Amino acid sequence: MKNLSKIVVASSLLTCAAAQAGGLYLYETTTSDIGLASAGMAARAQDASVLAANPAGLANVAGKSFTGNLISLYGDAQLDTRSGDAGNVIGYVPMGSAFYSQQVNDKWTLGVGLYGNYGLGLGYEGLVDKPVAQVDVPSAITQAVTIQPSASYRINDQWSVGAALGLQYAKYKVEANASLQNGNYSLTGSDEDVQVNGRVGVLYQLDPTTRLGLSYLSETEFEFDNSNSIAPQQVIFSVYQELTDKLALMSNINWQDWSEYQTTMNVETKDTYQVALGTQYKLNDKMVWNAGFAFDSSMYESQHNGDLTVPTGNAYRIGTGFDYTIDPTSSISLAFEAVLIESSETSSETIVNTQFDDPALYFLSLGYNWKNS
């Protein structure tokens, strides 16, 4: 009885959303990032969407630029509770983003983005399924949407700097039901919060074919009635280089401060890093092929001491896609990415033992790009 009560309480405190390596952030905000496994995201600076990773990159985007993306995520995270099968806790999740930028003069470029890269909705049907007790958590959601006005300033032909303000609207919702020997119980809760974070960056143009980008994002703490949820600070460093008029290579080294994050079950966490490599190859005058690979480290000190609300671990991102030029001002993009995640399990005397066996995320995205330079 005592353990079952704690299960319901823990379910109500789901800070959710972390069905990907490295914690609660998703790198998959655009079709290009999906096809390249996020490689070069702070240095590619090919359209307005660069502001989501590095606002300084807007200095490399001439004229006017618009990018819109429709993203479908399917998460396969089967939860084995030993005493029952909670099934796939993620399933299908629709996502999207939009970005616009405009060059004001030869020094200033302004932009704005709308995207959601923090949080998912989880559901636990049959968290406990025994003759004496049944516990379901149909809905456990923590998600945030960001509106990010941004600006870049070109210092000279090589150096540009940028800054952005993220206005983040976050929503928390949970539903939990328990059927015990002494009666039926229901728990519901919801809350909203608005917070602000900041992003600053620098872009260095070594020569016409090589760019380096560095950006920093501040921490955000969402304050809800029952608990708080932290989106940690992070640093992104990217390199982009055109080797020939057909082939470009790019890479990332990223860091996120997940050692400050407190999970529902208070497990030990650590900072995470990502290493990503990607390539763009121009097949002809109309089509470019994108491909990328990334490794993300786990936020857990031990995969044997994980959290039932965060199916994460070391992960491998494999992405590919194509950009097709419709006319000199517009193009469309299609991309797919698989994120293969290490198994994790819980070890707690107060919460029923659980295990996520090789969870995975699959992204499919369609993007539209328009520019007028």
XYZ file of N, CA and C in Angstrom, residues 281-289 322-325:
39
model
N 26.328 17.010 -49.778
C 26.907 16.738 -51.090
C 25.933 17.183 -52.174
N 26.396 18.039 -53.061
C 25.562 18.566 -54.133
C 25.519 17.558 -55.274
N 24.374 16.882 -55.429
C 24.221 15.862 -56.460
C 24.113 16.476 -57.848
N 23.394 17.595 -57.932
C 23.260 18.331 -59.183
C 22.818 19.753 -58.851
N 22.412 20.507 -59.846
C 22.029 21.895 -59.607
C 20.760 22.035 -58.784
N 19.988 20.950 -58.672
C 18.712 21.000 -57.976
C 18.737 20.341 -56.596
N 19.588 19.344 -56.400
C 19.458 18.500 -55.212
C 20.758 18.397 -54.420
N 20.607 18.476 -53.078
C 21.713 18.295 -52.138
C 21.364 17.154 -51.194
N 22.318 16.266 -50.987
C 22.140 15.140 -50.061
C 22.792 15.488 -48.731
N 17.319 15.140 -48.038
C 17.586 15.810 -49.306
C 16.975 17.212 -49.305
N 17.688 18.143 -49.928
C 17.169 19.481 -50.205
C 16.961 19.595 -51.713
N 15.772 20.060 -52.116
C 15.472 20.198 -53.543
C 15.110 21.641 -53.857
N 15.841 22.240 -54.783
C 15.618 23.633 -55.174
C 14.486 23.711 -56.191
